[in-house]
Amino acid sequence: MSRDWTLARFGPKTALCVMAAEPEYGPALRARIRPLITGVGPVEAAAGVAHVLAGLKAEGTLPDVVVSLGSAGSRILDHGRVYRIAEVSYRDMDASALGFPKGETPYPRIPAVLPLADGPSVLPTARLATGGSVVSGTGYDAVDADMVDMETFAVVRAAARFGVPVIGLRGVSDGRTDLSRLEHWTDALAGIDLRLAEALDLLHDHFTPVLTEPA
């Protein structure tokens, strides 16, 4: 299978690291991982992750975990800080006109909120909402979550088809003010690159068993 990514290793665990966009992949992360970069949005994320995991399954080399990482928007969380995603919702899904709860996928019945796998306990946790639009300003009023992105829910659903758990790590890049140009997002990415790299180091420690000397 042709690839421009490699599986990472965190202690004894193998991981497929997944990011959306090249600007998020800075020098600190480049020194640690070679992720699958899917493109922006839930469709690209689901298609990319499903394609890669199907190939790895055929090879008999499915990873132990998928790590979905990158930037996110929030108007209430600390900007520049990385959060471990405790749960994710799909903010675009709304079949309430047919009697289904908002956020729930009707066929098949997929809950509105999905839990993610545990990660480093020292990282603060957050609730994330995925959707196909950039959220800015009053757009946050309609979001029932701490932060927003455009990929994680899709990554979780694609990975679930192969029985692979997902850990989510997201750094807050924007949300305090309205977004009106690309630099409002990209100017924060250098700092988030460093914080995400630190989070990956914590993930390595999380999965590495502590050896103790015999008594």
Short mmCIF file of C-alpha atoms in Angstrom, two decimals:
data_model
loop_
_atom_site.label_atom_id
_atom_site.label_comp_id
_atom_site.label_asym_id
_atom_site.label_seq_id
_atom_site.Cartn_x
_atom_site.Cartn_y
_atom_site.Cartn_z
CA MET A 1 0.00 0.00 0.00
CA SER A 2 1.45 3.33 -1.08
CA ARG A 3 1.65 5.79 1.81
CA ASP A 4 3.08 9.13 2.88
CA TRP A 5 2.46 8.42 6.57
CA THR A 6 3.77 5.88 9.06
CA LEU A 7 2.33 4.25 12.15
CA ALA A 8 3.66 5.78 15.35
CA ARG A 9 4.56 3.94 18.53
CA PHE A 10 3.73 5.07 22.04
CA GLY A 11 5.32 2.61 24.41
CA PRO A 12 3.95 -0.82 23.45
CA LYS A 13 1.06 0.65 21.42
CA THR A 14 0.98 1.32 17.69
CA ALA A 15 -1.02 4.34 16.57
CA LEU A 16 -2.31 5.89 13.38
CA CYS A 17 -2.00 9.65 13.95
CA VAL A 18 -4.53 11.67 11.97
CA MET A 19 -4.52 15.40 11.19
CA ALA A 20 -6.65 17.51 8.87
CA ALA A 21 -4.35 20.10 7.36
CA GLU A 22 -0.68 20.63 6.59
CA PRO A 23 -0.47 24.02 8.40
CA GLU A 24 -1.20 22.23 11.70
CA TYR A 25 1.76 19.90 11.20
CA GLY A 26 4.62 21.97 12.58
CA PRO A 27 8.27 21.21 13.37
CA ALA A 28 7.69 19.83 16.87
CA LEU A 29 5.19 17.29 15.58
CA ARG A 30 7.38 16.51 12.56
CA ALA A 31 10.12 15.45 14.98
CA ARG A 32 7.76 12.89 16.53
CA ILE A 33 5.17 11.58 14.07
CA ARG A 34 4.34 11.23 10.38
CA PRO A 35 0.54 11.47 10.38
CA LEU A 36 -2.14 10.74 7.86
CA ILE A 37 -3.29 14.17 6.67
CA THR A 38 -6.86 13.70 5.47
CA GLY A 39 -7.96 17.14 4.36
CA VAL A 40 -10.47 19.37 6.10
CA GLY A 41 -13.99 18.34 7.06
CA PRO A 42 -15.89 15.23 8.11
CA VAL A 43 -16.18 13.72 4.63
CA GLU A 44 -12.44 13.90 3.92
CA ALA A 45 -11.60 12.63 7.41
CA ALA A 46 -13.94 9.65 7.22
CA ALA A 47 -12.86 8.71 3.70
CA GLY A 48 -9.15 8.98 4.48
CA VAL A 49 -9.22 7.08 7.76
CA ALA A 50 -11.50 4.32 6.45
CA HIS A 51 -9.29 3.84 3.39
CA VAL A 52 -6.11 3.55 5.42
CA LEU A 53 -7.57 1.28 8.09
CA ALA A 54 -9.03 -1.02 5.42
CA GLY A 55 -5.57 -1.37 3.89
CA LEU A 56 -3.97 -2.03 7.27
CA LYS A 57 -6.62 -4.62 8.09
CA ALA A 58 -5.87 -6.43 4.82
CA GLU A 59 -2.20 -6.47 5.82
CA GLY A 60 -3.00 -7.68 9.32
CA THR A 61 -1.42 -4.56 10.85
CA LEU A 62 -4.32 -2.59 12.31
CA PRO A 63 -3.03 -0.12 14.94
CA ASP A 64 -3.93 -0.38 18.60
CA VAL A 65 -5.31 3.15 18.57
CA VAL A 66 -6.03 6.14 16.33
CA VAL A 67 -4.87 9.52 17.62
CA SER A 68 -6.89 12.41 16.17
CA LEU A 69 -5.04 15.67 16.78
CA GLY A 70 -4.96 19.25 15.61
CA SER A 71 -6.55 22.61 16.32
CA ALA A 72 -10.05 23.54 17.44
CA GLY A 73 -12.13 26.61 18.18
CA SER A 74 -13.55 27.63 21.54
CA ARG A 75 -14.75 30.85 23.11
CA ILE A 76 -14.64 29.47 26.69
CA LEU A 77 -11.48 27.34 26.95
CA ASP A 78 -7.90 28.55 27.36
CA HIS A 79 -6.45 29.49 24.00
CA GLY A 80 -3.20 27.78 23.10
CA ARG A 81 -3.89 24.95 25.54
CA VAL A 82 -4.30 21.31 24.50
CA TYR A 83 -7.27 19.31 25.74
CA ARG A 84 -7.97 15.60 25.71
CA ILE A 85 -11.36 14.95 24.14
CA ALA A 86 -13.68 13.09 26.49
CA GLU A 87 -16.65 12.95 24.09
CA VAL A 88 -17.63 14.16 20.66
CA SER A 89 -20.93 15.05 19.00
CA TYR A 90 -21.96 15.63 15.39
CA ARG A 91 -23.37 19.17 15.40
CA ASP A 92 -24.64 19.03 11.80
CA MET A 93 -26.88 16.00 12.33
CA ASP A 94 -30.50 17.03 12.81
CA ALA A 95 -33.31 14.64 11.94
CA SER A 96 -35.63 16.12 14.58
CA ALA A 97 -38.26 16.86 11.91
CA LEU A 98 -38.73 13.09 11.69
CA GLY A 99 -38.99 12.65 15.45
CA PHE A 100 -35.38 11.77 16.23
CA PRO A 101 -33.39 13.62 18.91
CA LYS A 102 -31.19 16.36 17.50
CA GLY A 103 -27.68 15.06 16.97
CA GLU A 104 -28.67 11.40 16.76
CA THR A 105 -28.04 9.62 13.44
CA PRO A 106 -31.35 7.86 12.69
CA TYR A 107 -30.25 4.98 10.45
CA PRO A 108 -28.32 3.31 11.93
CA ARG A 109 -29.17 4.60 15.40
CA ILE A 110 -25.94 6.30 16.44
CA PRO A 111 -26.04 8.31 19.68
CA ALA A 112 -25.65 12.06 19.50
CA VAL A 113 -22.56 11.88 21.73
CA LEU A 114 -19.74 9.32 21.48
CA PRO A 115 -17.06 8.72 24.13
CA LEU A 116 -13.37 8.65 23.20
CA ALA A 117 -10.63 6.49 24.66
CA ASP A 118 -8.73 7.60 27.75
CA GLY A 119 -5.39 9.33 27.46
CA PRO A 120 -2.97 11.14 29.76
CA SER A 121 -4.85 12.05 32.93
CA VAL A 122 -2.79 15.23 33.42
CA LEU A 123 -4.38 16.80 30.34
CA PRO A 124 -7.63 18.70 30.92
CA THR A 125 -10.65 17.20 29.20
CA ALA A 126 -13.22 18.85 26.96
CA ARG A 127 -16.43 18.10 25.10
CA LEU A 128 -16.06 18.52 21.34
CA ALA A 129 -18.60 19.08 18.56
CA THR A 130 -17.71 18.19 14.96
CA GLY A 131 -19.32 19.77 11.92
CA GLY A 132 -18.71 20.80 8.35
CA SER A 133 -18.51 24.55 8.96
CA VAL A 134 -16.10 26.99 10.59
CA VAL A 135 -17.72 28.37 13.75
CA SER A 136 -17.23 32.03 14.63
CA GLY A 137 -18.85 34.66 16.81
CA THR A 138 -22.53 34.02 17.52
CA GLY A 139 -22.23 30.63 15.79
CA TYR A 140 -21.08 29.28 19.15
CA ASP A 141 -24.51 30.02 20.61
CA ALA A 142 -25.91 26.92 18.91
CA VAL A 143 -23.07 24.60 19.99
CA ASP A 144 -23.57 22.39 23.05
CA ALA A 145 -19.89 21.65 23.63
CA ASP A 146 -16.72 23.23 24.94
CA MET A 147 -14.95 23.32 21.58
CA VAL A 148 -15.52 22.69 17.86
CA ASP A 149 -13.64 21.00 15.05
CA MET A 150 -14.44 19.53 11.63
CA GLU A 151 -13.10 15.94 11.79
CA THR A 152 -13.10 14.05 15.10
CA PHE A 153 -16.61 12.57 15.01
CA ALA A 154 -15.93 11.26 11.50
CA VAL A 155 -12.59 9.77 12.60
CA VAL A 156 -14.29 8.01 15.53
CA ARG A 157 -17.00 6.54 13.29
CA ALA A 158 -14.52 5.36 10.66
CA ALA A 159 -12.26 3.77 13.28
CA ALA A 160 -15.22 2.08 14.95
CA ARG A 161 -15.85 0.09 11.75
CA PHE A 162 -12.51 -1.60 12.42
CA GLY A 163 -12.78 -1.85 16.19
CA VAL A 164 -10.00 0.67 16.79
CA PRO A 165 -10.40 3.17 19.67
CA VAL A 166 -9.67 6.86 19.18
CA ILE A 167 -7.85 9.32 21.42
CA GLY A 168 -8.53 12.99 20.68
CA LEU A 169 -6.05 15.80 21.35
CA ARG A 170 -7.00 19.34 20.34
CA GLY A 171 -5.37 22.70 20.90
CA VAL A 172 -7.53 25.82 20.97
CA SER A 173 -6.50 28.13 18.12
CA ASP A 174 -9.42 30.56 17.82
CA GLY A 175 -12.85 31.54 19.06
CA ARG A 176 -12.29 34.55 21.28
CA THR A 177 -13.01 36.92 18.41
CA ASP A 178 -14.74 36.62 15.06
CA LEU A 179 -12.76 34.95 12.29
CA SER A 180 -12.42 37.17 9.24
CA ARG A 181 -9.17 36.01 7.66
CA LEU A 182 -7.01 32.89 7.54
CA GLU A 183 -4.31 34.38 9.80
CA HIS A 184 -6.74 34.43 12.72
CA TRP A 185 -6.31 30.64 12.68
CA THR A 186 -2.78 30.10 11.37
CA ASP A 187 -1.10 32.61 13.70
CA ALA A 188 -1.86 30.33 16.66
CA LEU A 189 -0.63 27.09 15.12
CA ALA A 190 3.07 27.39 16.03
CA GLY A 191 2.25 27.40 19.73
CA ILE A 192 -0.27 24.60 19.38
CA ASP A 193 2.32 22.52 17.53
CA LEU A 194 4.57 22.68 20.61
CA ARG A 195 1.74 21.85 23.02
CA LEU A 196 0.53 18.92 20.89
CA ALA A 197 4.08 17.55 20.77
CA GLU A 198 4.19 17.72 24.57
CA ALA A 199 0.84 15.90 24.71
CA LEU A 200 2.24 13.12 22.52
CA ASP A 201 5.17 12.76 24.92
CA LEU A 202 2.63 12.39 27.72
CA LEU A 203 0.80 9.80 25.63
CA HIS A 204 4.03 7.81 25.34
CA ASP A 205 4.36 7.89 29.12
CA HIS A 206 0.68 6.95 29.50
CA PHE A 207 1.18 3.74 27.56
CA THR A 208 4.66 2.86 28.84
CA PRO A 209 4.52 0.47 31.79
CA VAL A 210 6.43 1.58 34.86
CA LEU A 211 9.01 -1.03 35.83
CA THR A 212 9.76 -1.38 39.52
CA GLU A 213 12.73 -3.04 41.12
CA PRO A 214 11.99 -6.36 42.84
CA ALA A 215 11.77 -6.12 46.64
#
